[in-house]
């Protein structure tokens, strides 16, 4: 098994309880982006000892918590968004410190933030399992904490979810408020400069949680229960922008000070003045998961209403969604045909579409097939799991379809009018897949993350089945073959689809790869079932899975890989252990090398089938996938072990000389398989001589009748341009005589390996080219035709190959995908020399034949009623890049996409050679045609700019012409055709510009190398961190990954520049070996690229500041913040440090205010110099008293002991009022200059270290000191 991230179970560890029902009451202030609400959660304990429950809760303020009506004051709540910052001036080097604070919320799944401890007075008792109360408890329940391992998955839901004993339920009630909604909901049109219709909706919830941002819950996809949702919102847009009035008591505002408190943003008044009466009267509709049971006016507030929805089918909190806005309703069930209504009867599902004003017709056109799709799924796979289906179209949504119960929230980017045909197939697939996800993805969920491939694969398989009925088998086979070829290319060094499940949240590529390979695995499984005699194939198994989930045999509606495999074996009557081991638990795809030989003696065809696997090889890194490579390297995503050989049945089809295909079933058991296949047809002459006869007869004007010959007419397609005149006009080539002789000696027309498409593989046949031509012309299977065209495209340029591709392009009976592939392959034959630009001539001739006036190079007006012709018309100019456009005025379809194709083709053609006047010879000789070339060159530039200016006044579909004009500017600037003026692109990156146009502007700026411009980089990172659009931010993250990829991979250095001449690579002599090694390492290894990237960005202060500003932005959600923290972890080393800022000390002033009082105050003067230490020296000794004058009669008494004279004692010395602290001895050795301030009577001495305070002392009697202020 591949070494991947640890497989995580969607079921949380034992929590000791389950949730049977939850009621959420939400009062949403749309203008202020806040809400208040209350939720009631019915908890079913699993034991009497349950004393606390843990719930997910974010960005909320808990007001009150009760359990069965008893207050629970001892709850613990840690709000993660309040911790999403560092309380000091940190930077990118402290990314680990911020990550550590959010560590519990950045895990998958995140830890619970709210812990509710039950009061001691709350008792949990046993209940009678046969009582009415027990029956109520036994209703739909979630699976939080269930022990469902080793019990078998076919057990009933009752056995799986019920604990051994029943206990009285506990109803936990939580009152909360969210002062500012940061995550969980997205608001559009509520800001002053946003002129779109205001609305709001729930976002797509990631594995890191999201539903808990709106209300406390168990935010886990496996925790499912029934719901009742009550949403209070304004009635109309005008009510939403009206400032709510506070209650009035005796004419005074309800606040104690009589002042009206501002309850909403100041911009509400500005909005109210700019909203027209018509827009203000638009009613705000609430579209939510569940059935609308009631809608009443809110009596506590004017202009508000409460919508109540009920959902009796267990869903997780992550599958709850709603939208609020001025939506218009479209009844999509009206597109249901009467026959389908009769078939379905009461099982016909109501279909509802909701859109913003003015887009009803676009919804009708986009959702035209939804009624047919839901009826197809109902008849093929079982009844729809819910009572109705709703589609709501909003702005800025990402992903473009958000799957919730009953409801899919879709992006307005999916809508397209009836005159736009380009997005038909892409949007149809996405819409049908959203519907299929209601069955597999919402109703049925993966049991573990590793089982994600089952859910994704079945939903996509259902989508493909319906689109095959809608678009036909040719379209289905063509896309299946393209997808299989892509999987073979991508599935090298990758983990298996089973191990890819836990990686889906790592990078967008992981989910895309799973969506690509999983349905292909199921499709080849379906073909193997069909071949063994099961008429319904995989459809019967899928319908059984849905039935088991409905009746309760699929515990909690969670499906696992092992359960699916057992169901397939049971209903398919086949052993599938090796199949699942190879295609589900194993990685990679086989590559077959086939050699064949006809044995005339045995009359058999000898086949040698050699199988090998693609081993991971060293490849060059690419900037578009660099961040994905880094993430996989960081998380230890490694390739699965190579399998020795893929085994299983394979169909070999030999088209023999009589025109009949003979199928032979063989078994591949080893890496090398040798088989002998019996030849059935008696040898006959082949069709090549017959074609010669027909061509001769046609040239001579004689009708050729094959009925009178023994030869069998085998060829069908590609037999156009056969006459001698046409061959001369079109410069066509024919097979040489020697090759035709070889054809006549062949015993069979061609051989196909895996003709029933039962393998995801790549097959290389050793057949000669004329056998591939026979396969192209005679095989009706579009996959066989595509294989032949791919073989022709890989051959060396030759007039005969160009002729074959041209005839394929010209034959309108081929599927349009085959014709466009042939047109793209002709560019290889448009070379000078021996080819004499033959491929270019054929492309131009084909375009002139189909789309120009007869015998004229002037294109006809655009007319796109024929979709196949439209695709060919786009493919040829894209290939040759030489056709001028002619805008049609009577075309009922939009030609924006066609004009976009022509604009890019023109820019590519202009960039392929230097501008006229710059490619002069050394002798400075001028061509007489230079003037015409210059005029034509300027006319082309003017034409490109004209479409850009026109799109500003008359916007095209999704501004495709403006986006193409920006791409053309980048192409021409890179080639040096025009000057590189960044301001032309930067003007489209401003706020208020359409998201797709802004993304295109930034992308082209970075392609021109402006990612290293600090101003552009700062502006981009600022937009990434502050733009409110989810769609823009998601694509901005992808652009950031490309920027870092370009930094890491870099450009070829001057010292290691290599030149290629005649397949000989010559490197510059001054390139050192170490430089070349480093350059090679950064281009081929992730470690080398990361080392170069760190060196590149370590001094980029603009990137550091921009990243950290974005991380600390209050706009980003936790998943987005984690992405940026992951980038910082890759780019910058950890520095556990904190910058502490201290204010400079200021000088004090002292003012005598009289009566013995002094007033102290600070000044504006800052002290930056150290102050000398203030040391109080002892006062000088008192001078001896002066001798007293002796008067007559004075006697001096002498003491016997000392013989000294008796004198009065000296007065005591005054003690200082303040004794400064002693300084360390090593500091006291320094010296400092005295302060320039006025000295005090105290003696000053310099002691070295800068003091923290300046102290002024006055020595004197205490009575002289006044009271300081």
PDB file of N, CA and C in Angstrom, residues 1070-1148:
ATOM      1  N   UNK A1070      31.864  28.700 -19.438  1.00  0.00           N
ATOM      2  CA  UNK A1070      32.093  29.316 -18.144  1.00  0.00           C
ATOM      3  C   UNK A1070      31.151  28.784 -17.075  1.00  0.00           C
ATOM      4  N   UNK A1071      30.295  27.862 -17.426  1.00  0.00           N
ATOM      5  CA  UNK A1071      29.380  27.304 -16.436  1.00  0.00           C
ATOM      6  C   UNK A1071      30.116  26.280 -15.585  1.00  0.00           C
ATOM      7  N   UNK A1072      30.147  26.525 -14.303  1.00  0.00           N
ATOM      8  CA  UNK A1072      30.815  25.596 -13.402  1.00  0.00           C
ATOM      9  C   UNK A1072      29.960  24.371 -13.191  1.00  0.00           C
ATOM     10  N   UNK A1073      30.599  23.310 -12.747  1.00  0.00           N
ATOM     11  CA  UNK A1073      29.881  22.067 -12.503  1.00  0.00           C
ATOM     12  C   UNK A1073      28.864  22.229 -11.383  1.00  0.00           C
ATOM     13  N   UNK A1074      29.230  22.942 -10.324  1.00  0.00           N
ATOM     14  CA  UNK A1074      28.319  23.122  -9.204  1.00  0.00           C
ATOM     15  C   UNK A1074      27.099  23.929  -9.618  1.00  0.00           C
ATOM     16  N   UNK A1075      27.325  24.922 -10.445  1.00  0.00           N
ATOM     17  CA  UNK A1075      26.192  25.726 -10.902  1.00  0.00           C
ATOM     18  C   UNK A1075      25.233  24.906 -11.732  1.00  0.00           C
ATOM     19  N   UNK A1076      25.794  24.069 -12.594  1.00  0.00           N
ATOM     20  CA  UNK A1076      24.929  23.227 -13.419  1.00  0.00           C
ATOM     21  C   UNK A1076      24.182  22.217 -12.556  1.00  0.00           C
ATOM     22  N   UNK A1077      24.838  21.660 -11.535  1.00  0.00           N
ATOM     23  CA  UNK A1077      24.170  20.714 -10.653  1.00  0.00           C
ATOM     24  C   UNK A1077      23.033  21.385  -9.887  1.00  0.00           C
ATOM     25  N   UNK A1078      23.296  22.590  -9.390  1.00  0.00           N
ATOM     26  CA  UNK A1078      22.254  23.298  -8.644  1.00  0.00           C
ATOM     27  C   UNK A1078      21.077  23.647  -9.549  1.00  0.00           C
ATOM     28  N   UNK A1079      21.393  24.057 -10.767  1.00  0.00           N
ATOM     29  CA  UNK A1079      20.326  24.397 -11.699  1.00  0.00           C
ATOM     30  C   UNK A1079      19.507  23.164 -12.067  1.00  0.00           C
ATOM     31  N   UNK A1080      20.176  22.028 -12.226  1.00  0.00           N
ATOM     32  CA  UNK A1080      19.467  20.784 -12.534  1.00  0.00           C
ATOM     33  C   UNK A1080      18.624  20.341 -11.353  1.00  0.00           C
ATOM     34  N   UNK A1081      19.153  20.505 -10.137  1.00  0.00           N
ATOM     35  CA  UNK A1081      18.421  20.075  -8.946  1.00  0.00           C
ATOM     36  C   UNK A1081      17.153  20.899  -8.746  1.00  0.00           C
ATOM     37  N   UNK A1082      17.235  22.195  -8.986  1.00  0.00           N
ATOM     38  CA  UNK A1082      16.059  23.032  -8.771  1.00  0.00           C
ATOM     39  C   UNK A1082      14.982  22.788  -9.821  1.00  0.00           C
ATOM     40  N   UNK A1083      15.348  22.169 -10.924  1.00  0.00           N
ATOM     41  CA  UNK A1083      14.376  21.907 -11.980  1.00  0.00           C
ATOM     42  C   UNK A1083      13.808  20.491 -11.929  1.00  0.00           C
ATOM     43  N   UNK A1084      14.467  19.609 -11.208  1.00  0.00           N
ATOM     44  CA  UNK A1084      14.044  18.212 -11.242  1.00  0.00           C
ATOM     45  C   UNK A1084      13.677  17.648  -9.874  1.00  0.00           C
ATOM     46  N   UNK A1085      14.112  18.256  -8.783  1.00  0.00           N
ATOM     47  CA  UNK A1085      13.824  17.726  -7.453  1.00  0.00           C
ATOM     48  C   UNK A1085      13.125  18.782  -6.610  1.00  0.00           C
ATOM     49  N   UNK A1086      12.251  18.323  -5.742  1.00  0.00           N
ATOM     50  CA  UNK A1086      11.531  19.242  -4.878  1.00  0.00           C
ATOM     51  C   UNK A1086      12.471  19.879  -3.871  1.00  0.00           C
ATOM     52  N   UNK A1087      13.410  19.093  -3.324  1.00  0.00           N
ATOM     53  CA  UNK A1087      14.344  19.648  -2.332  1.00  0.00           C
ATOM     54  C   UNK A1087      15.221  20.722  -2.960  1.00  0.00           C
ATOM     55  N   UNK A1088      15.708  20.471  -4.161  1.00  0.00           N
ATOM     56  CA  UNK A1088      16.521  21.487  -4.825  1.00  0.00           C
ATOM     57  C   UNK A1088      15.733  22.732  -5.138  1.00  0.00           C
ATOM     58  N   UNK A1089      14.488  22.570  -5.562  1.00  0.00           N
ATOM     59  CA  UNK A1089      13.653  23.730  -5.867  1.00  0.00           C
ATOM     60  C   UNK A1089      13.334  24.517  -4.607  1.00  0.00           C
ATOM     61  N   UNK A1090      13.066  23.817  -3.487  1.00  0.00           N
ATOM     62  CA  UNK A1090      12.775  24.522  -2.240  1.00  0.00           C
ATOM     63  C   UNK A1090      13.990  25.296  -1.740  1.00  0.00           C
ATOM     64  N   UNK A1091      15.159  24.699  -1.879  1.00  0.00           N
ATOM     65  CA  UNK A1091      16.371  25.408  -1.466  1.00  0.00           C
ATOM     66  C   UNK A1091      16.553  26.675  -2.289  1.00  0.00           C
ATOM     67  N   UNK A1092      16.335  26.580  -3.587  1.00  0.00           N
ATOM     68  CA  UNK A1092      16.448  27.760  -4.442  1.00  0.00           C
ATOM     69  C   UNK A1092      15.361  28.777  -4.121  1.00  0.00           C
ATOM     70  N   UNK A1093      14.164  28.286  -3.792  1.00  0.00           N
ATOM     71  CA  UNK A1093      13.061  29.189  -3.467  1.00  0.00           C
ATOM     72  C   UNK A1093      13.347  29.964  -2.188  1.00  0.00           C
ATOM     73  N   UNK A1094      13.843  29.289  -1.165  1.00  0.00           N
ATOM     74  CA  UNK A1094      14.158  29.994   0.081  1.00  0.00           C
ATOM     75  C   UNK A1094      15.227  31.053  -0.138  1.00  0.00           C
ATOM     76  N   UNK A1095      16.207  30.729  -0.948  1.00  0.00           N
ATOM     77  CA  UNK A1095      17.262  31.693  -1.231  1.00  0.00           C
ATOM     78  C   UNK A1095      16.709  32.879  -2.021  1.00  0.00           C
ATOM     79  N   UNK A1096      15.729  32.595  -2.861  1.00  0.00           N
ATOM     80  CA  UNK A1096      15.165  33.634  -3.720  1.00  0.00           C
ATOM     81  C   UNK A1096      14.328  34.637  -2.934  1.00  0.00           C
ATOM     82  N   UNK A1097      13.589  34.153  -1.925  1.00  0.00           N
ATOM     83  CA  UNK A1097      12.611  35.015  -1.252  1.00  0.00           C
ATOM     84  C   UNK A1097      13.069  35.487   0.116  1.00  0.00           C
ATOM     85  N   UNK A1098      14.236  35.082   0.560  1.00  0.00           N
ATOM     86  CA  UNK A1098      14.616  35.421   1.931  1.00  0.00           C
ATOM     87  C   UNK A1098      14.769  36.916   2.154  1.00  0.00           C
ATOM     88  N   UNK A1099      15.102  37.658   1.099  1.00  0.00           N
ATOM     89  CA  UNK A1099      15.261  39.105   1.241  1.00  0.00           C
ATOM     90  C   UNK A1099      14.086  39.875   0.645  1.00  0.00           C
ATOM     91  N   UNK A1100      13.023  39.191   0.260  1.00  0.00           N
ATOM     92  CA  UNK A1100      11.876  39.851  -0.357  1.00  0.00           C
ATOM     93  C   UNK A1100      10.934  40.329   0.746  1.00  0.00           C
ATOM     94  N   UNK A1101      11.102  41.552   1.156  1.00  0.00           N
ATOM     95  CA  UNK A1101      10.290  42.089   2.239  1.00  0.00           C
ATOM     96  C   UNK A1101       8.844  42.292   1.818  1.00  0.00           C
ATOM     97  N   UNK A1102       8.619  42.579   0.540  1.00  0.00           N
ATOM     98  CA  UNK A1102       7.244  42.762   0.069  1.00  0.00           C
ATOM     99  C   UNK A1102       6.453  41.468   0.207  1.00  0.00           C
ATOM    100  N   UNK A1103       7.079  40.344  -0.101  1.00  0.00           N
ATOM    101  CA  UNK A1103       6.403  39.055   0.031  1.00  0.00           C
ATOM    102  C   UNK A1103       6.157  38.741   1.499  1.00  0.00           C
ATOM    103  N   UNK A1104       7.141  38.984   2.355  1.00  0.00           N
ATOM    104  CA  UNK A1104       6.977  38.705   3.780  1.00  0.00           C
ATOM    105  C   UNK A1104       5.826  39.516   4.362  1.00  0.00           C
ATOM    106  N   UNK A1105       5.850  40.799   4.100  1.00  0.00           N
ATOM    107  CA  UNK A1105       4.815  41.660   4.675  1.00  0.00           C
ATOM    108  C   UNK A1105       3.445  41.328   4.093  1.00  0.00           C
ATOM    109  N   UNK A1106       3.384  41.077   2.787  1.00  0.00           N
ATOM    110  CA  UNK A1106       2.107  40.772   2.163  1.00  0.00           C
ATOM    111  C   UNK A1106       1.518  39.466   2.656  1.00  0.00           C
ATOM    112  N   UNK A1107       2.345  38.430   2.825  1.00  0.00           N
ATOM    113  CA  UNK A1107       1.850  37.150   3.316  1.00  0.00           C
ATOM    114  C   UNK A1107       1.313  37.284   4.734  1.00  0.00           C
ATOM    115  N   UNK A1108       2.053  37.949   5.595  1.00  0.00           N
ATOM    116  CA  UNK A1108       1.608  38.043   6.991  1.00  0.00           C
ATOM    117  C   UNK A1108       0.364  38.918   7.113  1.00  0.00           C
ATOM    118  N   UNK A1109       0.274  39.955   6.293  1.00  0.00           N
ATOM    119  CA  UNK A1109      -0.931  40.779   6.304  1.00  0.00           C
ATOM    120  C   UNK A1109      -2.138  39.971   5.865  1.00  0.00           C
ATOM    121  N   UNK A1110      -1.957  39.121   4.870  1.00  0.00           N
ATOM    122  CA  UNK A1110      -3.066  38.274   4.419  1.00  0.00           C
ATOM    123  C   UNK A1110      -3.443  37.247   5.478  1.00  0.00           C
ATOM    124  N   UNK A1111      -2.437  36.673   6.158  1.00  0.00           N
ATOM    125  CA  UNK A1111      -2.726  35.667   7.193  1.00  0.00           C
ATOM    126  C   UNK A1111      -3.560  36.270   8.316  1.00  0.00           C
ATOM    127  N   UNK A1112      -3.254  37.471   8.706  1.00  0.00           N
ATOM    128  CA  UNK A1112      -3.956  38.112   9.824  1.00  0.00           C
ATOM    129  C   UNK A1112      -5.189  38.876   9.372  1.00  0.00           C
ATOM    130  N   UNK A1113      -5.585  38.737   8.119  1.00  0.00           N
ATOM    131  CA  UNK A1113      -6.759  39.438   7.619  1.00  0.00           C
ATOM    132  C   UNK A1113      -8.019  38.862   8.260  1.00  0.00           C
ATOM    133  N   UNK A1114      -8.970  39.693   8.642  1.00  0.00           N
ATOM    134  CA  UNK A1114     -10.226  39.181   9.225  1.00  0.00           C
ATOM    135  C   UNK A1114     -11.177  38.611   8.185  1.00  0.00           C
ATOM    136  N   UNK A1115     -10.786  38.606   6.915  1.00  0.00           N
ATOM    137  CA  UNK A1115     -11.658  38.106   5.849  1.00  0.00           C
ATOM    138  C   UNK A1115     -11.468  36.618   5.625  1.00  0.00           C
ATOM    139  N   UNK A1116     -10.244  36.127   5.787  1.00  0.00           N
ATOM    140  CA  UNK A1116      -9.950  34.742   5.437  1.00  0.00           C
ATOM    141  C   UNK A1116     -10.541  33.773   6.445  1.00  0.00           C
ATOM    142  N   UNK A1117     -10.917  32.601   5.948  1.00  0.00           N
ATOM    143  CA  UNK A1117     -11.406  31.531   6.798  1.00  0.00           C
ATOM    144  C   UNK A1117     -10.229  30.700   7.301  1.00  0.00           C
ATOM    145  N   UNK A1118     -10.525  29.774   8.198  1.00  0.00           N
ATOM    146  CA  UNK A1118      -9.463  28.928   8.750  1.00  0.00           C
ATOM    147  C   UNK A1118      -8.788  28.064   7.680  1.00  0.00           C
ATOM    148  N   UNK A1119      -9.519  27.428   6.751  1.00  0.00           N
ATOM    149  CA  UNK A1119      -8.830  26.668   5.699  1.00  0.00           C
ATOM    150  C   UNK A1119      -7.912  27.528   4.849  1.00  0.00           C
ATOM    151  N   UNK A1120      -8.321  28.752   4.548  1.00  0.00           N
ATOM    152  CA  UNK A1120      -7.463  29.646   3.765  1.00  0.00           C
ATOM    153  C   UNK A1120      -6.248  30.076   4.579  1.00  0.00           C
ATOM    154  N   UNK A1121      -6.466  30.308   5.873  1.00  0.00           N
ATOM    155  CA  UNK A1121      -5.345  30.671   6.723  1.00  0.00           C
ATOM    156  C   UNK A1121      -4.338  29.529   6.811  1.00  0.00           C
ATOM    157  N   UNK A1122      -4.848  28.297   6.840  1.00  0.00           N
ATOM    158  CA  UNK A1122      -3.942  27.155   6.900  1.00  0.00           C
ATOM    159  C   UNK A1122      -3.103  27.061   5.631  1.00  0.00           C
ATOM    160  N   UNK A1123      -3.683  27.380   4.483  1.00  0.00           N
ATOM    161  CA  UNK A1123      -2.900  27.351   3.247  1.00  0.00           C
ATOM    162  C   UNK A1123      -1.728  28.316   3.311  1.00  0.00           C
ATOM    163  N   UNK A1124      -1.983  29.522   3.800  1.00  0.00           N
ATOM    164  CA  UNK A1124      -0.907  30.516   3.881  1.00  0.00           C
ATOM    165  C   UNK A1124       0.125  30.120   4.935  1.00  0.00           C
ATOM    166  N   UNK A1125      -0.301  29.539   6.034  1.00  0.00           N
ATOM    167  CA  UNK A1125       0.654  29.085   7.041  1.00  0.00           C
ATOM    168  C   UNK A1125       1.519  27.948   6.495  1.00  0.00           C
ATOM    169  N   UNK A1126       0.925  27.084   5.666  1.00  0.00           N
ATOM    170  CA  UNK A1126       1.719  26.030   5.036  1.00  0.00           C
ATOM    171  C   UNK A1126       2.771  26.626   4.111  1.00  0.00           C
ATOM    172  N   UNK A1127       2.410  27.676   3.405  1.00  0.00           N
ATOM    173  CA  UNK A1127       3.372  28.334   2.517  1.00  0.00           C
ATOM    174  C   UNK A1127       4.501  28.956   3.329  1.00  0.00           C
ATOM    175  N   UNK A1128       4.162  29.604   4.439  1.00  0.00           N
ATOM    176  CA  UNK A1128       5.203  30.196   5.290  1.00  0.00           C
ATOM    177  C   UNK A1128       6.114  29.122   5.876  1.00  0.00           C
ATOM    178  N   UNK A1129       5.554  27.987   6.213  1.00  0.00           N
ATOM    179  CA  UNK A1129       6.380  26.903   6.750  1.00  0.00           C
ATOM    180  C   UNK A1129       7.388  26.423   5.713  1.00  0.00           C
ATOM    181  N   UNK A1130       7.004  26.467   4.451  1.00  0.00           N
ATOM    182  CA  UNK A1130       7.905  26.043   3.385  1.00  0.00           C
ATOM    183  C   UNK A1130       8.973  27.093   3.113  1.00  0.00           C
ATOM    184  N   UNK A1131       8.598  28.351   3.193  1.00  0.00           N
ATOM    185  CA  UNK A1131       9.500  29.421   2.753  1.00  0.00           C
ATOM    186  C   UNK A1131      10.452  29.903   3.836  1.00  0.00           C
ATOM    187  N   UNK A1132      10.009  29.940   5.076  1.00  0.00           N
ATOM    188  CA  UNK A1132      10.769  30.660   6.093  1.00  0.00           C
ATOM    189  C   UNK A1132      11.075  29.757   7.287  1.00  0.00           C
ATOM    190  N   UNK A1133      12.251  29.964   7.858  1.00  0.00           N
ATOM    191  CA  UNK A1133      12.658  29.245   9.059  1.00  0.00           C
ATOM    192  C   UNK A1133      11.911  29.791  10.270  1.00  0.00           C
ATOM    193  N   UNK A1134      11.754  28.935  11.259  1.00  0.00           N
ATOM    194  CA  UNK A1134      11.052  29.338  12.462  1.00  0.00           C
ATOM    195  C   UNK A1134      11.968  30.178  13.350  1.00  0.00           C
ATOM    196  N   UNK A1135      11.404  31.222  13.893  1.00  0.00           N
ATOM    197  CA  UNK A1135      12.122  32.071  14.842  1.00  0.00           C
ATOM    198  C   UNK A1135      11.184  32.334  16.014  1.00  0.00           C
ATOM    199  N   UNK A1136      11.473  31.685  17.123  1.00  0.00           N
ATOM    200  CA  UNK A1136      10.648  31.882  18.315  1.00  0.00           C
ATOM    201  C   UNK A1136      11.118  33.152  19.001  1.00  0.00           C
ATOM    202  N   UNK A1137      10.527  34.241  18.637  1.00  0.00           N
ATOM    203  CA  UNK A1137      10.944  35.544  19.170  1.00  0.00           C
ATOM    204  C   UNK A1137       9.739  36.456  19.238  1.00  0.00           C
ATOM    205  N   UNK A1138       9.914  37.525  20.004  1.00  0.00           N
ATOM    206  CA  UNK A1138       8.839  38.494  20.147  1.00  0.00           C
ATOM    207  C   UNK A1138       9.462  39.882  20.219  1.00  0.00           C
ATOM    208  N   UNK A1139       8.957  40.760  19.424  1.00  0.00           N
ATOM    209  CA  UNK A1139       9.454  42.134  19.407  1.00  0.00           C
ATOM    210  C   UNK A1139       8.726  42.918  20.493  1.00  0.00           C
ATOM    211  N   UNK A1140       9.498  43.469  21.415  1.00  0.00           N
ATOM    212  CA  UNK A1140       8.936  44.260  22.512  1.00  0.00           C
ATOM    213  C   UNK A1140       9.307  45.720  22.289  1.00  0.00           C
ATOM    214  N   UNK A1141       8.334  46.578  22.305  1.00  0.00           N
ATOM    215  CA  UNK A1141       8.562  48.011  22.110  1.00  0.00           C
ATOM    216  C   UNK A1141       8.378  48.736  23.431  1.00  0.00           C
ATOM    217  N   UNK A1142       9.383  49.540  23.799  1.00  0.00           N
ATOM    218  CA  UNK A1142       9.324  50.354  25.005  1.00  0.00           C
ATOM    219  C   UNK A1142       9.335  51.821  24.613  1.00  0.00           C
ATOM    220  N   UNK A1143       8.540  52.598  25.293  1.00  0.00           N
ATOM    221  CA  UNK A1143       8.485  54.027  24.994  1.00  0.00           C
ATOM    222  C   UNK A1143       9.681  54.739  25.615  1.00  0.00           C
ATOM    223  N   UNK A1144      10.193  55.716  24.884  1.00  0.00           N
ATOM    224  CA  UNK A1144      11.263  56.529  25.440  1.00  0.00           C
ATOM    225  C   UNK A1144      10.748  57.298  26.655  1.00  0.00           C
ATOM    226  N   UNK A1145      11.609  57.453  27.692  1.00  0.00           N
ATOM    227  CA  UNK A1145      11.182  58.276  28.832  1.00  0.00           C
ATOM    228  C   UNK A1145      11.142  59.753  28.447  1.00  0.00           C
ATOM    229  N   UNK A1146      10.313  60.475  29.132  1.00  0.00           N
ATOM    230  CA  UNK A1146      10.166  61.917  28.881  1.00  0.00           C
ATOM    231  C   UNK A1146      10.593  62.700  30.128  1.00  0.00           C
ATOM    232  N   UNK A1147      10.972  63.929  29.897  1.00  0.00           N
ATOM    233  CA  UNK A1147      11.327  64.805  31.003  1.00  0.00           C
ATOM    234  C   UNK A1147      10.066  65.268  31.731  1.00  0.00           C
ATOM    235  N   UNK A1148      10.263  65.487  33.019  1.00  0.00           N
ATOM    236  CA  UNK A1148       9.164  65.975  33.845  1.00  0.00           C
ATOM    237  C   UNK A1148       9.365  67.454  34.136  1.00  0.00           C
TER     238      UNK A1148
END
